[in-house]
Amino acid sequence: MAHGTRGEVLGRLADAVGAVAVAHPTRVAIDGPPAAGKTTLADELAGILRDRGRDVIRATVDDFLFPRAQRYPRGEYSAEGCYVDTHDHGALNRVLLDPLGPGGDRRFQPAVYDHTTDAVVSPPVATAPADAVLLFDGVFLMRPELIDRWDLRVFVSTALDATVDRAVVRERRVSSRVEVERRWRERYIPAQQLYNATVRPIDHVDIIVRNDDPQRPVWEAGPGR
């Protein structure tokens, strides 16, 4: 383990991305539980990589959801439903991860769903440079449907109970504390526990960022490294 300032850890992450040697865009997974700090870390890392001259594609699993009418066949608070029924992994592979991978034509779409309108979308197809970096954040990224698509695997870790308080702050303008706590304790946290028991994501990643203190995260080499 290595303790450091946030800037130091972000610099090490940028170095790790730069060290990946592939003949296609580098596909980086930033996995972890909800409210662990994945999106913030990915956005900050994107800025550093762009400053270093890399072309960065930012995308998130939240833009690869099934429409709401399809997401809750097991109920709104089902942990199993959260893990099994929420994300369109087939579309994610088809329009983003495979085109950017070995043998792909680098023609990609960064999303298939707009959560603000709860609608399927089809944004314009773009072509990535061969040395581009995809920074993709989200939950459940080490699951069998996705694990072989990544060129670098990062897991942002924090205590699951701590994510509840972070979520309350993050969602205070749209949801009450009671609503947030119910979603986290009945759906999201049990879904993470199911994922951890089924997949053991930590066992497959290259880098673990322990983000309990976001200003002084802890860097740890993962078993995948």
XYZ file of C-alpha atoms in Angstrom:
225
model
C 0.000 0.000 0.000
C 1.091 3.575 -0.628
C -0.497 6.591 1.027
C -0.376 9.892 -0.802
C -2.139 13.084 -1.626
C -4.961 12.897 -4.125
C -2.777 14.539 -6.752
C -0.032 11.968 -6.225
C -2.425 9.044 -6.583
C -3.982 10.558 -9.705
C -0.495 11.010 -11.149
C 0.304 7.358 -10.498
C -2.940 6.349 -12.179
C -2.075 8.460 -15.214
C 1.356 6.790 -15.313
C -0.295 3.364 -15.172
C -2.566 4.260 -18.077
C 0.419 5.524 -20.037
C 2.288 2.266 -19.426
C -0.383 0.146 -21.138
C 0.967 -0.970 -24.509
C -1.803 -2.000 -26.895
C -2.389 -1.404 -30.606
C -5.871 -0.015 -30.032
C -7.432 2.515 -27.626
C -6.701 1.749 -23.969
C -9.925 0.699 -22.238
C -9.803 1.541 -18.520
C -12.451 0.253 -16.116
C -13.045 2.262 -12.939
C -15.209 -0.056 -10.855
C -16.559 0.245 -7.331
C -19.733 0.643 -5.287
C -22.160 3.541 -5.783
C -20.944 6.784 -4.180
C -17.381 5.484 -3.782
C -16.038 8.403 -5.834
C -15.557 6.691 -9.200
C -16.962 9.432 -11.407
C -15.016 12.210 -9.703
C -11.801 10.228 -9.911
C -12.376 9.398 -13.589
C -13.117 13.038 -14.434
C -9.973 14.237 -12.671
C -7.865 11.520 -14.299
C -9.250 12.523 -17.687
C -8.035 16.074 -17.134
C -4.519 14.893 -16.303
C -4.344 12.609 -19.321
C -5.562 15.374 -21.632
C -2.906 17.679 -20.214
C -0.405 14.959 -21.161
C -1.672 15.007 -24.717
C -3.938 11.955 -24.724
C -7.315 11.874 -26.448
C -9.769 10.759 -23.733
C -13.219 9.255 -24.148
C -15.310 9.522 -20.969
C -18.234 7.179 -20.584
C -20.234 5.643 -17.760
C -22.325 2.555 -17.172
C -25.219 4.867 -16.238
C -25.570 5.574 -19.967
C -25.995 1.860 -20.665
C -29.071 1.212 -18.551
C -32.154 -0.552 -19.781
C -35.217 1.759 -19.793
C -36.943 1.949 -16.429
C -39.865 -0.243 -17.553
C -37.386 -3.115 -18.063
C -35.210 -2.599 -14.985
C -37.511 -3.675 -12.175
C -39.130 -7.050 -12.964
C -38.078 -8.253 -9.479
C -39.184 -5.061 -7.723
C -37.753 -1.600 -7.158
C -35.696 -2.639 -4.134
C -34.466 -6.018 -5.347
C -30.704 -6.435 -4.941
C -30.695 -9.325 -7.416
C -32.572 -7.132 -9.888
C -29.988 -4.385 -9.450
C -27.244 -6.826 -10.395
C -29.029 -8.804 -13.112
C -31.617 -6.564 -14.780
C -30.187 -3.038 -14.814
C -27.447 -2.710 -17.435
C -27.378 -3.457 -21.153
C -24.005 -5.183 -21.340
C -24.676 -6.454 -24.834
C -25.054 -2.927 -26.163
C -22.040 -1.734 -24.160
C -19.834 -4.356 -25.783
C -21.327 -3.884 -29.224
C -21.152 -0.091 -29.588
C -18.228 0.860 -27.323
C -15.902 -1.773 -25.887
C -15.518 -4.098 -28.864
C -15.054 -1.347 -31.488
C -12.241 0.070 -29.339
C -10.666 -3.322 -28.728
C -8.444 -5.704 -30.714
C -9.695 -5.970 -34.275
C -12.224 -3.188 -33.775
C -12.735 -0.382 -36.276
C -12.576 2.279 -33.512
C -16.021 3.578 -34.560
C -17.970 3.912 -31.307
C -20.974 5.380 -29.525
C -20.567 6.489 -25.894
C -24.159 5.838 -24.778
C -27.410 4.053 -25.557
C -29.632 5.541 -22.821
C -30.521 8.988 -21.472
C -31.540 8.802 -17.816
C -32.983 12.342 -17.852
C -35.635 11.280 -20.370
C -35.632 7.531 -19.647
C -35.197 6.927 -23.362
C -33.048 4.868 -25.681
C -30.652 7.100 -27.626
C -28.309 6.668 -30.572
C -25.672 9.423 -30.541
C -23.528 10.035 -33.610
C -20.811 7.477 -34.283
C -17.300 8.823 -33.654
C -13.915 7.400 -34.582
C -11.268 7.151 -31.856
C -7.549 7.621 -32.523
C -5.569 4.426 -32.025
C -3.843 5.929 -28.959
C -7.031 7.202 -27.296
C -7.983 6.298 -23.735
C -11.464 5.213 -22.694
C -12.134 6.003 -19.023
C -15.270 4.080 -18.143
C -16.715 4.267 -14.639
C -19.501 2.235 -13.128
C -20.642 -0.637 -10.982
C -20.149 -4.362 -11.651
C -17.466 -3.871 -14.310
C -15.581 -7.078 -13.470
C -18.572 -9.307 -14.150
C -18.070 -12.120 -16.704
C -19.766 -10.238 -19.560
C -17.214 -7.432 -19.360
C -14.027 -8.508 -17.624
C -12.067 -9.474 -20.749
C -12.746 -6.132 -22.430
C -10.535 -4.031 -20.158
C -6.870 -3.182 -20.695
C -6.490 -1.683 -17.203
C -8.762 -2.445 -14.256
C -9.130 -0.057 -11.307
C -11.336 -0.588 -8.263
C -12.314 2.400 -6.105
C -12.973 1.017 -2.644
C -14.695 2.522 0.353
C -16.677 1.148 3.281
C -20.198 0.341 2.087
C -21.815 2.029 5.093
C -19.924 5.232 4.276
C -21.471 5.316 0.812
C -24.891 5.851 2.392
C -23.894 9.172 3.942
C -22.180 10.251 0.727
C -25.301 9.376 -1.249
C -27.521 11.377 1.097
C -25.367 14.456 0.464
C -25.142 13.815 -3.280
C -28.886 13.301 -3.758
C -30.268 15.726 -1.185
C -31.848 17.921 -3.868
C -33.865 15.095 -5.417
C -34.449 12.542 -2.631
C -35.016 12.557 1.108
C -32.607 10.853 3.490
C -35.224 8.148 4.128
C -35.566 7.415 0.416
C -31.821 7.321 -0.174
C -31.127 5.139 2.837
C -33.798 2.656 1.788
C -32.408 2.365 -1.767
C -28.872 1.897 -0.488
C -29.608 -0.536 2.334
C -32.196 -2.656 0.509
C -30.944 -2.537 -3.093
C -27.491 -1.099 -3.741
C -25.461 -2.406 -0.793
C -26.914 -5.952 -0.973
C -26.284 -5.904 -4.741
C -22.646 -5.045 -4.084
C -22.447 -7.837 -1.538
C -23.884 -10.233 -4.135
C -21.331 -9.002 -6.689
C -18.463 -9.366 -4.228
C -19.519 -12.895 -3.293
C -20.156 -13.983 -6.879
C -17.322 -12.314 -8.803
C -14.760 -11.244 -6.182
C -13.857 -8.154 -8.243
C -10.881 -7.187 -6.093
C -9.197 -10.427 -7.165
C -9.216 -9.331 -10.808
C -8.144 -5.693 -10.784
C -4.743 -4.147 -11.427
C -5.061 -1.210 -9.035
C -7.129 -0.587 -5.912
C -7.737 2.991 -4.784
C -8.964 2.980 -1.187
C -11.010 6.160 -1.146
C -12.243 6.350 2.453
C -10.479 9.721 2.708
C -10.765 11.238 -0.775
C -8.045 13.807 -0.060
C -5.570 11.092 0.979
C -6.502 7.949 -0.925
C -4.443 4.797 -0.597
C -2.917 3.110 -3.650
C -2.635 -0.662 -3.655
C -1.496 -2.988 -6.434
C -4.243 -5.491 -7.152
C -3.825 -9.214 -7.824
C -4.360 -8.600 -11.546
C -1.146 -6.589 -11.615
